PDB file of C-alpha atoms in Angstrom:
ATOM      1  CA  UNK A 232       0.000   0.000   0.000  1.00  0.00           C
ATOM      2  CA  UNK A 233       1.291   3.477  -0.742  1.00  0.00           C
ATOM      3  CA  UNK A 234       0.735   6.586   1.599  1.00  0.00           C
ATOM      4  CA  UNK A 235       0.422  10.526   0.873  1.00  0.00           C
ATOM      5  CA  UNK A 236       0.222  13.405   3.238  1.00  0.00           C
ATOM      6  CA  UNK A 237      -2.790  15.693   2.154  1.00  0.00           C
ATOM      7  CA  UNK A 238      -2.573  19.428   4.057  1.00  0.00           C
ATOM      8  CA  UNK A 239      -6.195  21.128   3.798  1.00  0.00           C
ATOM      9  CA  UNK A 240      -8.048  23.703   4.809  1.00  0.00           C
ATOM     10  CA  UNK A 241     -10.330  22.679   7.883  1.00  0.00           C
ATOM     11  CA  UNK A 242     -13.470  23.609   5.683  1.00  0.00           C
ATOM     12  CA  UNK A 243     -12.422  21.214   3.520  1.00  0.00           C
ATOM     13  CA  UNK A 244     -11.935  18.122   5.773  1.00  0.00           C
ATOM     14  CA  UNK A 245     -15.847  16.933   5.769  1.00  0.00           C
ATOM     15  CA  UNK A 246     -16.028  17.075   2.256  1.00  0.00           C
ATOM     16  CA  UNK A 247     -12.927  15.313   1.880  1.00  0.00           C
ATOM     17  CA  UNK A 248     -13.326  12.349   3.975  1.00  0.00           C
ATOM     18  CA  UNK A 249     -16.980  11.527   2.778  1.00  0.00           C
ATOM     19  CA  UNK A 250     -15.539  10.768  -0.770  1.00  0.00           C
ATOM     20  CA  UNK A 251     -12.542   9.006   0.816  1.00  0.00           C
ATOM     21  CA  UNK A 252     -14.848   6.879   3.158  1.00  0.00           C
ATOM     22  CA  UNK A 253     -16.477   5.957  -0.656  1.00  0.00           C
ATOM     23  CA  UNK A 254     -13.397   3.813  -0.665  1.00  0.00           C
ATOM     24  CA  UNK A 255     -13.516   0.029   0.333  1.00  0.00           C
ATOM     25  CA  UNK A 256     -11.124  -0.872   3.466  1.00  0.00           C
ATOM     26  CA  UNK A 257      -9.235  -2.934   0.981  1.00  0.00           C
ATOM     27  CA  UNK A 258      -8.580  -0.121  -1.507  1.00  0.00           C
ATOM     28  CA  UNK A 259      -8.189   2.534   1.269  1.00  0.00           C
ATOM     29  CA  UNK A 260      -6.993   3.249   5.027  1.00  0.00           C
ATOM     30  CA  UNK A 261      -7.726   6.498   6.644  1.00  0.00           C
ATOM     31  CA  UNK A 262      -4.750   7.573   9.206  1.00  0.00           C
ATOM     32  CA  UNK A 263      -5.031  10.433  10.520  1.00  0.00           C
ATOM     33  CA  UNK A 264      -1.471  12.044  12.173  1.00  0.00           C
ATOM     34  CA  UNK A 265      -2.559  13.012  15.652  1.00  0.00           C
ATOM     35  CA  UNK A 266       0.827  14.195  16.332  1.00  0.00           C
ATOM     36  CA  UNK A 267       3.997  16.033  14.840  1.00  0.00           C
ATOM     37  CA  UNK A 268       6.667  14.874  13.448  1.00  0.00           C
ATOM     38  CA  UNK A 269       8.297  17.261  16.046  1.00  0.00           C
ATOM     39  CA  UNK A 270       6.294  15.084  18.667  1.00  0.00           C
ATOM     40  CA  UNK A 271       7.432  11.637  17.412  1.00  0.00           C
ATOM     41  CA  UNK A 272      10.493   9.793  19.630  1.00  0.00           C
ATOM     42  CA  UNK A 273      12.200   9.063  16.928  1.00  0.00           C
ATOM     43  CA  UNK A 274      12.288  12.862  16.786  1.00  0.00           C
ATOM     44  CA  UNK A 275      13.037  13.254  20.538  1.00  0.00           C
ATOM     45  CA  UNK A 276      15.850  10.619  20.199  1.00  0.00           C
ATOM     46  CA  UNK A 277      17.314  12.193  17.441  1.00  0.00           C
ATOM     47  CA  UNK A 278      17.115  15.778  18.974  1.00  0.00           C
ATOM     48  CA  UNK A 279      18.729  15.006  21.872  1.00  0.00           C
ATOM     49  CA  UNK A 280      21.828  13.480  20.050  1.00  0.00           C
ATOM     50  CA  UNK A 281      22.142  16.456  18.472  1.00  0.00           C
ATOM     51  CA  UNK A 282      21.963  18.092  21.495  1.00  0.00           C
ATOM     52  CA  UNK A 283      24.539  16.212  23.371  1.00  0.00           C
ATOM     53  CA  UNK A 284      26.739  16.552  20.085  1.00  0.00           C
ATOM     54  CA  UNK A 285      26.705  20.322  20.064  1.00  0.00           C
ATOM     55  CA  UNK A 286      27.613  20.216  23.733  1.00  0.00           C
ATOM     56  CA  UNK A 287      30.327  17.908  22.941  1.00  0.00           C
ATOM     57  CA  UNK A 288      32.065  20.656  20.219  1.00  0.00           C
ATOM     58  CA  UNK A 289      31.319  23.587  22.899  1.00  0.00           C
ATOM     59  CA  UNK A 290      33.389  21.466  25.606  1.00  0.00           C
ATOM     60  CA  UNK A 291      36.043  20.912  23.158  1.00  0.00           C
ATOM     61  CA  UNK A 292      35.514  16.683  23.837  1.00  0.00           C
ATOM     62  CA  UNK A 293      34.877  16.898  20.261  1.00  0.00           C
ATOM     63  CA  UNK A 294      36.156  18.616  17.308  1.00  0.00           C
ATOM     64  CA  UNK A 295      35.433  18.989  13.733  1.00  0.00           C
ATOM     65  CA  UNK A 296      37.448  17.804  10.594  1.00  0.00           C
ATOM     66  CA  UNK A 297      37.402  18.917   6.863  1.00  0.00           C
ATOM     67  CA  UNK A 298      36.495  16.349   4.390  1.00  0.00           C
ATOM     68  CA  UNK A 299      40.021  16.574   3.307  1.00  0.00           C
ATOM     69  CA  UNK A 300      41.263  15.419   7.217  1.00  0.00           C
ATOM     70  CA  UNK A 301      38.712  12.196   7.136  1.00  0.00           C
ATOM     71  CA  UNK A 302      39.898  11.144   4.063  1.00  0.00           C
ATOM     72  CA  UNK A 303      43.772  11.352   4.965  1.00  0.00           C
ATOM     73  CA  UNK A 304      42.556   9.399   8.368  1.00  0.00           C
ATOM     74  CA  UNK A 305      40.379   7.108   6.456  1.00  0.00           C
ATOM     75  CA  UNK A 306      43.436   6.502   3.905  1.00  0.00           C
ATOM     76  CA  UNK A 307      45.736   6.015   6.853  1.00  0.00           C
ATOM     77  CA  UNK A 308      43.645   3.487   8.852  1.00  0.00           C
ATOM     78  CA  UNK A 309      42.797   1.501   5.737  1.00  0.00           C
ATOM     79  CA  UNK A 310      46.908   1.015   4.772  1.00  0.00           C
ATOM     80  CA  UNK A 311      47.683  -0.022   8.448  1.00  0.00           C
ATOM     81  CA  UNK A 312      45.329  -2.845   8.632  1.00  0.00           C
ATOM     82  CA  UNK A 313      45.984  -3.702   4.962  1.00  0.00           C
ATOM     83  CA  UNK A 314      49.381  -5.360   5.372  1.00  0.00           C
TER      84      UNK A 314
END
């Protein structure tokens, strides 16, 4: 089954579920999002490794590379365990 996120107008909503509830169960499921995506753990989890990340950098426990530096590093690790 596929999915698609409709945003309408709320004067819009009756006449849009009475031709979607023309549908069969089989050819049509009616979900409605009763929360945010900003309300979602998956969210939460996410925003709070973020959080703990940008903590991290302001500490100076972490640090930032250029693309350049992780290649070098990447390069570097991958000859060691080569031979």
């Amino acid at each position: 089954m596929e999915s698609l996120h409709i945003a309408f107008q709320p004067n819009v909503k009756e006449k849009l579920l009475e031709f979607l509830n023309s549908f069969s169960k089989n050819e049509l499921k009616i979900v409605e999002d009763e929360t945010s995506f900003k309300e979602t753990k998956s969210f939460k989890e996410h925003q709070q490794r973020m959080k703990l990340s940008l903590e991290r950098l302001h500490s100076g426990e972490s640090k930032t590379i250029s693309f350049e530096e992780l290649d070098t590093f990447l390069e570097e690790t991958i000859s060691k365990h080569e031979n």
